[in-house]
Amino acid sequence: MRFDSSIKLYESGKRLMPGGVSSPVRAISPHPFYAARAEGPYIWDVDGNRFIDHCLAYGPMILGHCHPAVMQAVVSQLKKGWLYGTPSELEVQMAQRISRLYPSMEMLRFVSTGTEATMAAIRVARGATGRNKIIKIEGGFHGAHDSVLIKAGSGATTLGTPDSLGVPADSAKNTLQLPYNDPLALEKVLRKFAGEVACLIMEPVLGNIGPVLPKDDYLQAVREITRDNDVLLIFDEVITGFRLALGGAQEYFGVAPDLTTLGKIIGGGFPIGAFGGRRDLISQVAPGGGIYQAGTFNGSPISLAAGMATLDVMENENVLERLNATGDMMRKRLQEILEDLKLNYSVSGIASMFKVFFGPEPRNYIDALKCDKAGYLAFFHRMLEKGVFLTPSQYETDFISAAHSTEVIESTLEAFRTCLKS
Ligand SMILES: *Cc1c(COP(=O)(O)O)cnc(C)c1O
């Protein structure tokens, strides 16, 4: 496989853009491949190489690339204009749809990215409670803004230190970190900071250190503890929303949060985010109340048209039933490959999310960090050479889309077997 054109673009690009990329996860070492086009389960680079795409833009492309129904909805919206600066019918339709599928989201607002959605949801929690501190889960990712770009210190009650230069320690001190799958740690920190915590924000299934699943009744316990302590619970369903079930992880696990953030899939591959929840909370967002949020591109007609078309296909064609069954089959086959090859690795995932961890299955962030990162990177490059594009980090989830047929999955599994063996 040759990458001459990608290398040339990278040489020019890296002088103009940090790492030659527009988002750090895309900075594959020693150089990324530059995409030329994508269709169905495949992505082609500028050198003409074709890859089976299991990165799928990190989540949004649940129907695969260039789905005709989405394309048609976007083209037809383009002809009617693409930005109005007034509300449009699409917003009402999408809000009705989301609220029907997510009964906990009695009211909501559309924004342009998942980052904005979590930023606003946290502001709502702080504004409504008048408290400054928030809790997040170690290894949980909620976008790239100050109050969530905080890595763990150690232990449940350690105050956060910034994960990025430029995040004021003053802002970081209000973000507390907790390990996933540990309800006792949550109880302890809420006792210690009683009356100071506005909310707990969490991914119901951790998706940004590879999929890490809730054990036993962890999410139910979290719901009870936050309710008993009068702390708002935010589910960040930017990945799990419309993926685990149409009603997201909250439907799948039967746990209703106070606030929810959505993104990725609901834009059908175009930029979007949404936050919503209890009426008494969201009604306080401007102009209803004093919690400010605004955006030129909020409720973008193109994103909503693409999102509506995506959800139409998903609902009308029972996409998740088929897709989730394919996910179960794939994880089982991967497990068999690991057993055949006597590798001490693990397969994790749920629905259309999967990952081979180069180590035992993690229960939380600290476990996940013990995996063989360098080994994974070498494996990633072998898979790429075999024509399979996995996410380039041990700590990003791999996905399948509705366009990944049984034959495509078989090709991926064959590549897994060959590359894991070598
Ligand atoms: C991707 C992601 C975000 C950020 O969304 P953007 O649209 O990239 O800003 C937030 N939360 C979770 C769980 C995500 O996976």
Short mmCIF file of C-alpha atoms and ligand atoms in Angstrom, two decimals:
data_model
loop_
_atom_site.label_atom_id
_atom_site.label_comp_id
_atom_site.label_asym_id
_atom_site.label_seq_id
_atom_site.Cartn_x
_atom_site.Cartn_y
_atom_site.Cartn_z
CA MET A 1 0.00 0.00 0.00
CA ARG A 2 1.40 3.40 -0.99
CA PHE A 3 0.66 6.68 0.72
CA ASP A 4 2.69 9.12 -1.45
CA SER A 5 -0.08 11.68 -1.94
CA SER A 6 -1.08 11.59 1.74
CA ILE A 7 2.53 12.09 2.78
CA LYS A 8 2.83 15.07 0.44
CA LEU A 9 -0.35 16.65 1.82
CA TYR A 10 0.85 15.99 5.34
CA GLU A 11 4.18 17.75 4.65
CA SER A 12 2.30 20.90 3.55
CA GLY A 13 -0.52 20.58 6.06
CA LYS A 14 1.62 20.22 9.16
CA ARG A 15 3.30 23.59 8.56
CA LEU A 16 -0.09 25.30 8.59
CA MET A 17 -2.14 23.28 11.05
CA PRO A 18 -0.98 21.71 14.32
CA GLY A 19 -0.18 18.07 13.51
CA GLY A 20 -1.52 18.66 9.99
CA VAL A 21 -5.03 18.00 11.32
CA SER A 22 -8.14 19.85 12.51
CA SER A 23 -8.75 17.64 15.57
CA PRO A 24 -6.06 15.79 17.53
CA VAL A 25 -7.54 12.26 17.28
CA ARG A 26 -6.90 12.42 13.54
CA ALA A 27 -3.13 12.79 13.95
CA ILE A 28 -2.14 9.22 13.16
CA SER A 29 1.60 8.59 13.57
CA PRO A 30 3.70 8.77 11.39
CA HIS A 31 1.16 10.53 9.12
CA PRO A 32 -2.62 10.38 8.62
CA PHE A 33 -4.18 9.27 5.36
CA TYR A 34 -6.10 12.02 3.58
CA ALA A 35 -9.63 11.06 2.60
CA ALA A 36 -10.81 11.53 -0.98
CA ARG A 37 -14.32 10.10 -0.73
CA ALA A 38 -16.49 7.64 1.18
CA GLU A 39 -19.48 5.48 0.37
CA GLY A 40 -21.36 2.82 2.32
CA PRO A 41 -18.91 0.99 4.60
CA TYR A 42 -15.84 2.22 2.67
CA ILE A 43 -13.51 5.22 2.70
CA TRP A 44 -10.93 5.93 -0.03
CA ASP A 45 -7.77 7.98 0.40
CA VAL A 46 -6.06 10.33 -2.07
CA ASP A 47 -3.72 7.51 -3.15
CA GLY A 48 -6.67 5.35 -4.22
CA ASN A 49 -6.47 2.93 -1.27
CA ARG A 50 -9.82 1.61 -0.07
CA PHE A 51 -10.52 0.86 3.59
CA ILE A 52 -13.43 -0.73 5.43
CA ASP A 53 -14.36 2.11 7.76
CA HIS A 54 -14.83 1.18 11.43
CA CYS A 55 -14.01 4.71 12.61
CA LEU A 56 -17.10 6.14 10.90
CA ALA A 57 -16.15 9.71 11.82
CA TYR A 58 -16.13 8.66 15.50
CA GLY A 59 -19.82 7.90 15.63
CA PRO A 60 -22.22 9.96 13.50
CA MET A 61 -22.28 7.77 10.38
CA ILE A 62 -24.56 5.02 11.70
CA LEU A 63 -26.08 4.42 8.25
CA GLY A 64 -22.67 4.38 6.58
CA HIS A 65 -21.44 7.03 4.12
CA CYS A 66 -23.57 8.73 1.46
CA HIS A 67 -26.86 7.09 2.39
CA PRO A 68 -29.22 8.03 -0.49
CA ALA A 69 -32.11 9.07 1.82
CA VAL A 70 -29.85 11.47 3.73
CA MET A 71 -28.34 12.82 0.52
CA GLN A 72 -31.80 13.47 -0.90
CA ALA A 73 -33.01 15.22 2.27
CA VAL A 74 -29.96 17.51 2.26
CA VAL A 75 -30.23 18.36 -1.44
CA SER A 76 -33.91 19.10 -1.12
CA GLN A 77 -33.27 21.34 1.92
CA LEU A 78 -30.40 23.14 0.11
CA LYS A 79 -32.82 24.19 -2.59
CA LYS A 80 -34.98 25.85 0.07
CA GLY A 81 -32.05 27.71 1.65
CA TRP A 82 -29.60 26.60 4.30
CA LEU A 83 -29.71 29.16 7.09
CA TYR A 84 -32.58 31.46 8.05
CA GLY A 85 -31.98 33.20 11.36
CA THR A 86 -35.59 32.42 12.27
CA PRO A 87 -37.00 29.18 13.63
CA SER A 88 -38.07 26.54 11.10
CA GLU A 89 -40.56 23.69 11.07
CA LEU A 90 -37.75 21.15 11.18
CA GLU A 91 -36.83 22.24 14.72
CA VAL A 92 -40.34 21.60 15.99
CA GLN A 93 -40.49 18.23 14.23
CA MET A 94 -37.12 17.11 15.56
CA ALA A 95 -37.89 18.36 19.08
CA GLN A 96 -41.16 16.41 19.06
CA ARG A 97 -39.37 13.33 17.88
CA ILE A 98 -36.61 13.53 20.48
CA SER A 99 -39.05 14.24 23.27
CA ARG A 100 -41.18 11.25 22.26
CA LEU A 101 -38.18 8.90 22.29
CA TYR A 102 -36.55 10.49 25.37
CA PRO A 103 -39.41 11.19 27.80
CA SER A 104 -36.87 12.72 30.24
CA MET A 105 -36.25 15.48 27.67
CA GLU A 106 -39.41 17.51 28.18
CA MET A 107 -37.77 20.57 26.61
CA LEU A 108 -34.58 20.95 24.64
CA ARG A 109 -32.40 23.27 22.56
CA PHE A 110 -30.41 22.58 19.42
CA VAL A 111 -26.78 23.67 19.21
CA SER A 112 -24.02 22.90 16.69
CA THR A 113 -21.76 20.41 18.50
CA GLY A 114 -21.68 17.97 21.38
CA THR A 115 -19.15 20.23 23.08
CA GLU A 116 -21.64 23.09 23.15
CA ALA A 117 -24.36 20.75 24.38
CA THR A 118 -22.40 19.63 27.45
CA MET A 119 -21.16 23.16 28.11
CA ALA A 120 -24.76 24.39 28.17
CA ALA A 121 -26.11 21.44 30.18
CA ILE A 122 -23.52 22.11 32.87
CA ARG A 123 -24.41 25.80 32.83
CA VAL A 124 -28.09 24.89 33.29
CA ALA A 125 -27.18 22.66 36.25
CA ARG A 126 -25.09 25.40 37.83
CA GLY A 127 -27.58 28.13 37.05
CA ALA A 128 -30.55 26.21 38.39
CA THR A 129 -28.85 25.04 41.61
CA GLY A 130 -26.66 28.07 42.28
CA ARG A 131 -23.73 25.70 42.96
CA ASN A 132 -20.34 25.70 41.26
CA LYS A 133 -18.89 22.23 41.63
CA ILE A 134 -19.51 19.46 39.14
CA ILE A 135 -18.51 15.81 39.13
CA LYS A 136 -17.31 13.92 36.09
CA ILE A 137 -16.13 10.36 35.64
CA GLU A 138 -12.43 9.66 35.08
CA GLY A 139 -11.86 8.97 31.40
CA GLY A 140 -15.26 10.42 30.48
CA PHE A 141 -15.10 12.83 27.53
CA HIS A 142 -17.59 15.64 27.11
CA GLY A 143 -15.95 17.80 24.48
CA ALA A 144 -13.09 20.28 24.67
CA HIS A 145 -14.16 23.02 27.08
CA ASP A 146 -12.60 24.16 30.33
CA SER A 147 -14.71 22.50 33.01
CA VAL A 148 -14.51 19.00 31.53
CA LEU A 149 -10.91 18.98 30.27
CA ILE A 150 -9.71 17.78 33.63
CA LYS A 151 -7.93 14.52 34.18
CA ALA A 152 -8.02 12.60 37.42
CA GLY A 153 -5.72 13.27 40.30
CA SER A 154 -5.83 10.09 42.29
CA GLY A 155 -8.58 8.85 44.52
CA ALA A 156 -12.20 9.82 44.68
CA THR A 157 -11.97 13.16 46.41
CA THR A 158 -8.93 14.66 44.71
CA LEU A 159 -9.60 18.05 43.19
CA GLY A 160 -9.02 18.15 39.46
CA THR A 161 -5.91 19.47 37.81
CA PRO A 162 -6.25 20.78 34.25
CA ASP A 163 -5.66 18.36 31.39
CA SER A 164 -4.71 21.18 29.06
CA LEU A 165 -2.60 24.29 29.26
CA GLY A 166 -4.84 27.33 29.26
CA VAL A 167 -7.45 25.89 31.60
CA PRO A 168 -7.33 28.08 34.72
CA ALA A 169 -6.72 26.12 37.93
CA ASP A 170 -9.55 28.23 39.30
CA SER A 171 -11.92 26.57 36.86
CA ALA A 172 -10.42 23.10 37.36
CA LYS A 173 -10.89 23.26 41.12
CA ASN A 174 -14.66 23.02 40.61
CA THR A 175 -14.45 19.73 38.71
CA LEU A 176 -14.32 16.62 40.87
CA GLN A 177 -13.34 13.25 39.39
CA LEU A 178 -14.70 9.83 40.23
CA PRO A 179 -13.92 6.32 38.98
CA TYR A 180 -16.59 4.66 36.83
CA ASN A 181 -18.48 1.66 38.22
CA ASP A 182 -17.96 2.81 41.81
CA PRO A 183 -21.16 4.00 43.54
CA LEU A 184 -19.46 4.07 46.94
CA ALA A 185 -16.95 6.65 45.72
CA LEU A 186 -19.88 8.80 44.56
CA GLU A 187 -21.57 8.59 47.95
CA LYS A 188 -18.33 9.50 49.68
CA VAL A 189 -17.62 12.57 47.56
CA LEU A 190 -21.19 13.80 47.91
CA ARG A 191 -20.93 13.52 51.69
CA LYS A 192 -17.68 15.46 51.66
CA PHE A 193 -18.98 18.24 49.38
CA ALA A 194 -22.56 18.26 50.63
CA GLY A 195 -24.54 21.23 49.27
CA GLU A 196 -21.74 22.29 46.87
CA VAL A 197 -22.28 20.00 43.86
CA ALA A 198 -24.55 21.06 40.98
CA CYS A 199 -24.40 17.90 38.88
CA LEU A 200 -22.78 14.66 37.90
CA ILE A 201 -22.10 14.50 34.14
CA MET A 202 -21.33 11.08 32.71
CA GLU A 203 -21.40 8.90 29.63
CA PRO A 204 -23.73 6.03 30.62
CA VAL A 205 -21.36 3.71 28.70
CA LEU A 206 -17.84 5.14 28.55
CA GLY A 207 -17.13 5.52 24.86
CA ASN A 208 -13.99 7.59 24.77
CA ILE A 209 -11.56 5.17 26.40
CA GLY A 210 -12.97 2.36 24.31
CA PRO A 211 -16.36 1.04 25.35
CA VAL A 212 -16.45 0.37 29.10
CA LEU A 213 -19.79 -0.98 30.31
CA PRO A 214 -21.70 -0.32 33.52
CA LYS A 215 -21.50 -3.32 35.84
CA ASP A 216 -24.48 -4.72 37.75
CA ASP A 217 -26.86 -1.93 38.68
CA TYR A 218 -24.31 0.87 38.60
CA LEU A 219 -26.47 3.34 36.65
CA GLN A 220 -29.52 2.66 38.84
CA ALA A 221 -27.34 3.23 41.92
CA VAL A 222 -26.02 6.49 40.46
CA ARG A 223 -29.59 7.65 39.82
CA GLU A 224 -30.64 6.91 43.40
CA ILE A 225 -27.58 8.48 45.01
CA THR A 226 -27.79 11.69 42.97
CA ARG A 227 -31.53 11.99 43.67
CA ASP A 228 -31.08 11.36 47.40
CA ASN A 229 -28.37 14.03 47.53
CA ASP A 230 -30.29 16.55 45.44
CA VAL A 231 -27.61 16.57 42.71
CA LEU A 232 -28.63 16.75 39.04
CA LEU A 233 -27.70 13.80 36.82
CA ILE A 234 -26.61 14.57 33.24
CA PHE A 235 -26.30 11.69 30.80
CA ASP A 236 -23.98 12.63 27.96
CA GLU A 237 -25.53 10.49 25.23
CA VAL A 238 -23.62 12.05 22.33
CA ILE A 239 -22.38 8.54 21.45
CA THR A 240 -25.02 6.26 23.03
CA GLY A 241 -28.05 8.29 21.91
CA PHE A 242 -29.94 6.65 19.02
CA ARG A 243 -27.31 3.89 19.13
CA LEU A 244 -27.98 1.56 22.07
CA ALA A 245 -31.69 2.06 21.41
CA LEU A 246 -33.62 4.82 19.66
CA GLY A 247 -34.17 6.17 23.18
CA GLY A 248 -30.45 5.85 23.97
CA ALA A 249 -28.82 4.37 27.05
CA GLN A 250 -31.63 5.75 29.21
CA GLU A 251 -34.11 3.51 27.40
CA TYR A 252 -31.70 0.58 27.21
CA PHE A 253 -30.87 0.60 30.93
CA GLY A 254 -34.17 2.07 32.12
CA VAL A 255 -32.58 4.99 33.99
CA ALA A 256 -33.86 8.55 33.45
CA PRO A 257 -31.45 11.45 34.03
CA ASP A 258 -32.46 15.06 34.78
CA LEU A 259 -30.59 16.42 31.75
CA THR A 260 -29.37 14.79 28.53
CA THR A 261 -26.95 15.82 25.81
CA LEU A 262 -27.16 14.46 22.26
CA GLY A 263 -25.09 14.98 19.11
CA LYS A 264 -23.36 12.93 16.41
CA ILE A 265 -26.13 10.62 15.04
CA ILE A 266 -28.94 13.24 15.28
CA GLY A 267 -27.18 15.35 12.63
CA GLY A 268 -26.82 12.45 10.19
CA GLY A 269 -23.14 13.41 9.72
CA PHE A 270 -23.64 17.19 9.76
CA PRO A 271 -22.68 19.35 12.76
CA ILE A 272 -25.20 19.25 15.61
CA GLY A 273 -25.75 18.99 19.33
CA ALA A 274 -28.77 19.18 21.61
CA PHE A 275 -29.33 19.49 25.33
CA GLY A 276 -32.56 19.03 27.16
CA GLY A 277 -34.29 17.62 30.20
CA ARG A 278 -36.76 18.50 32.91
CA ARG A 279 -39.12 21.31 31.99
CA ASP A 280 -38.45 23.19 35.25
CA LEU A 281 -34.73 23.28 34.35
CA ILE A 282 -34.67 23.89 30.59
CA SER A 283 -37.41 26.53 30.81
CA GLN A 284 -34.83 28.68 32.62
CA VAL A 285 -32.72 28.93 29.45
CA ALA A 286 -32.83 32.36 27.75
CA PRO A 287 -35.18 33.84 26.72
CA GLY A 288 -37.29 31.81 29.18
CA GLY A 289 -34.98 32.63 32.07
CA GLY A 290 -31.53 33.82 33.06
CA ILE A 291 -29.34 30.92 31.86
CA TYR A 292 -27.79 32.15 28.61
CA GLN A 293 -27.12 30.08 25.52
CA ALA A 294 -27.11 31.27 21.90
CA GLY A 295 -25.70 30.39 18.48
CA THR A 296 -25.87 31.57 14.86
CA PHE A 297 -25.96 27.99 13.59
CA ASN A 298 -28.24 26.54 16.31
CA GLY A 299 -30.87 24.35 14.70
CA SER A 300 -29.13 24.39 11.31
CA PRO A 301 -31.75 23.33 8.71
CA ILE A 302 -29.23 21.17 6.84
CA SER A 303 -28.17 19.27 9.95
CA LEU A 304 -31.77 18.79 11.02
CA ALA A 305 -32.84 17.61 7.55
CA ALA A 306 -29.97 15.09 7.51
CA GLY A 307 -30.77 14.02 11.08
CA MET A 308 -34.48 13.60 10.39
CA ALA A 309 -33.75 11.48 7.30
CA THR A 310 -31.32 9.34 9.30
CA LEU A 311 -33.85 8.77 12.08
CA ASP A 312 -36.59 8.03 9.51
CA VAL A 313 -34.48 5.26 8.01
CA MET A 314 -33.57 3.95 11.46
CA GLU A 315 -37.19 3.84 12.62
CA ASN A 316 -38.80 2.60 9.39
CA GLU A 317 -36.24 -0.09 8.64
CA ASN A 318 -35.65 -1.35 12.18
CA VAL A 319 -31.98 -0.59 11.69
CA LEU A 320 -30.92 -1.00 15.31
CA GLU A 321 -32.30 -4.50 15.66
CA ARG A 322 -30.19 -5.70 12.74
CA LEU A 323 -27.16 -3.59 13.57
CA ASN A 324 -27.07 -4.62 17.23
CA ALA A 325 -27.38 -8.30 16.26
CA THR A 326 -24.42 -7.83 13.90
CA GLY A 327 -22.51 -6.24 16.78
CA ASP A 328 -23.23 -9.23 19.05
CA MET A 329 -22.14 -11.65 16.32
CA MET A 330 -18.96 -9.69 15.65
CA ARG A 331 -17.93 -9.48 19.31
CA LYS A 332 -18.53 -13.21 19.73
CA ARG A 333 -16.38 -14.01 16.69
CA LEU A 334 -13.62 -11.68 17.90
CA GLN A 335 -13.70 -13.44 21.26
CA GLU A 336 -13.29 -16.79 19.50
CA ILE A 337 -10.32 -15.45 17.54
CA LEU A 338 -8.64 -14.31 20.77
CA GLU A 339 -9.26 -17.74 22.33
CA ASP A 340 -7.97 -19.59 19.24
CA LEU A 341 -4.80 -17.53 19.28
CA LYS A 342 -4.50 -17.86 23.09
CA LEU A 343 -4.15 -14.10 23.47
CA ASN A 344 -4.69 -12.53 26.85
CA TYR A 345 -6.71 -9.67 25.28
CA SER A 346 -10.40 -8.86 25.60
CA VAL A 347 -13.36 -7.79 23.48
CA SER A 348 -15.62 -5.12 24.85
CA GLY A 349 -18.64 -3.31 23.49
CA ILE A 350 -22.38 -3.06 23.21
CA ALA A 351 -24.81 -2.54 20.31
CA SER A 352 -22.71 -1.23 17.36
CA MET A 353 -19.66 -0.36 19.50
CA PHE A 354 -16.67 -2.67 19.85
CA LYS A 355 -13.02 -2.72 20.82
CA VAL A 356 -10.27 -5.26 21.24
CA PHE A 357 -8.39 -4.23 24.36
CA PHE A 358 -4.77 -5.33 24.51
CA GLY A 359 -5.27 -6.47 28.09
CA PRO A 360 -8.10 -7.62 30.37
CA GLU A 361 -11.52 -5.96 30.02
CA PRO A 362 -11.39 -2.64 31.92
CA ARG A 363 -14.00 -1.62 34.48
CA ASN A 364 -12.78 1.96 34.58
CA TYR A 365 -10.16 4.44 33.37
CA ILE A 366 -7.30 3.23 35.56
CA ASP A 367 -7.82 -0.36 34.28
CA ALA A 368 -7.94 0.86 30.69
CA LEU A 369 -4.61 2.65 31.06
CA LYS A 370 -2.94 -0.72 31.75
CA CYS A 371 -3.54 -1.93 28.18
CA ASP A 372 -0.65 -2.30 25.72
CA LYS A 373 -1.00 1.01 23.86
CA ALA A 374 2.11 0.60 21.71
CA GLY A 375 1.06 -2.92 20.77
CA TYR A 376 -2.32 -1.60 19.72
CA LEU A 377 -0.77 1.10 17.52
CA ALA A 378 1.39 -1.47 15.69
CA PHE A 379 -1.73 -3.61 15.24
CA PHE A 380 -3.69 -0.60 13.93
CA HIS A 381 -1.11 -0.10 11.16
CA ARG A 382 -1.22 -3.79 10.19
CA MET A 383 -5.01 -3.57 9.92
CA LEU A 384 -4.70 -0.46 7.75
CA GLU A 385 -2.32 -2.36 5.44
CA LYS A 386 -5.01 -5.06 5.20
CA GLY A 387 -7.56 -2.41 4.21
CA VAL A 388 -9.36 -1.96 7.54
CA PHE A 389 -9.54 1.47 9.17
CA LEU A 390 -9.97 1.08 12.93
CA THR A 391 -9.79 4.06 15.27
CA PRO A 392 -6.06 4.76 15.65
CA SER A 393 -6.03 4.70 19.46
CA GLN A 394 -6.53 1.92 21.98
CA TYR A 395 -8.85 4.39 23.70
CA GLU A 396 -11.37 5.16 20.97
CA THR A 397 -14.38 2.99 20.21
CA ASP A 398 -14.71 1.20 16.88
CA PHE A 399 -18.12 1.21 15.21
CA ILE A 400 -20.15 -0.69 12.65
CA SER A 401 -22.78 0.90 10.45
CA ALA A 402 -25.93 -0.38 8.80
CA ALA A 403 -23.94 -0.45 5.54
CA HIS A 404 -21.53 -3.08 6.90
CA SER A 405 -22.90 -6.27 5.32
CA THR A 406 -22.06 -9.76 6.56
CA GLU A 407 -19.41 -10.05 3.83
CA VAL A 408 -17.78 -6.81 4.90
CA ILE A 409 -17.74 -7.93 8.54
CA GLU A 410 -16.21 -11.26 7.46
CA SER A 411 -13.40 -9.36 5.72
CA THR A 412 -12.79 -7.35 8.87
CA LEU A 413 -12.73 -10.50 11.02
CA GLU A 414 -10.29 -12.17 8.65
CA ALA A 415 -7.99 -9.15 8.92
CA PHE A 416 -8.30 -9.26 12.72
CA ARG A 417 -7.25 -12.91 12.75
CA THR A 418 -4.27 -12.36 10.47
CA CYS A 419 -3.04 -9.20 12.21
CA LEU A 420 -3.54 -10.43 15.76
CA LYS A 421 -1.64 -13.59 14.83
CA SER A 422 1.31 -11.59 13.52
C1 LIG B 1 -17.91 13.42 20.60
C2 LIG B 1 -18.40 13.64 21.98
C3 LIG B 1 -18.62 14.91 22.50
C4 LIG B 1 -18.26 16.16 21.73
O1 LIG B 1 -19.03 16.32 20.60
P1 LIG B 1 -18.47 17.30 19.42
O2 LIG B 1 -19.59 17.32 18.44
O3 LIG B 1 -17.22 16.64 18.92
O4 LIG B 1 -18.20 18.61 20.05
C5 LIG B 1 -19.17 15.03 23.75
N1 LIG B 1 -19.48 13.95 24.47
C6 LIG B 1 -19.27 12.70 24.03
C7 LIG B 1 -19.65 11.52 24.87
C8 LIG B 1 -18.69 12.49 22.77
O5 LIG B 1 -18.43 11.26 22.35
#
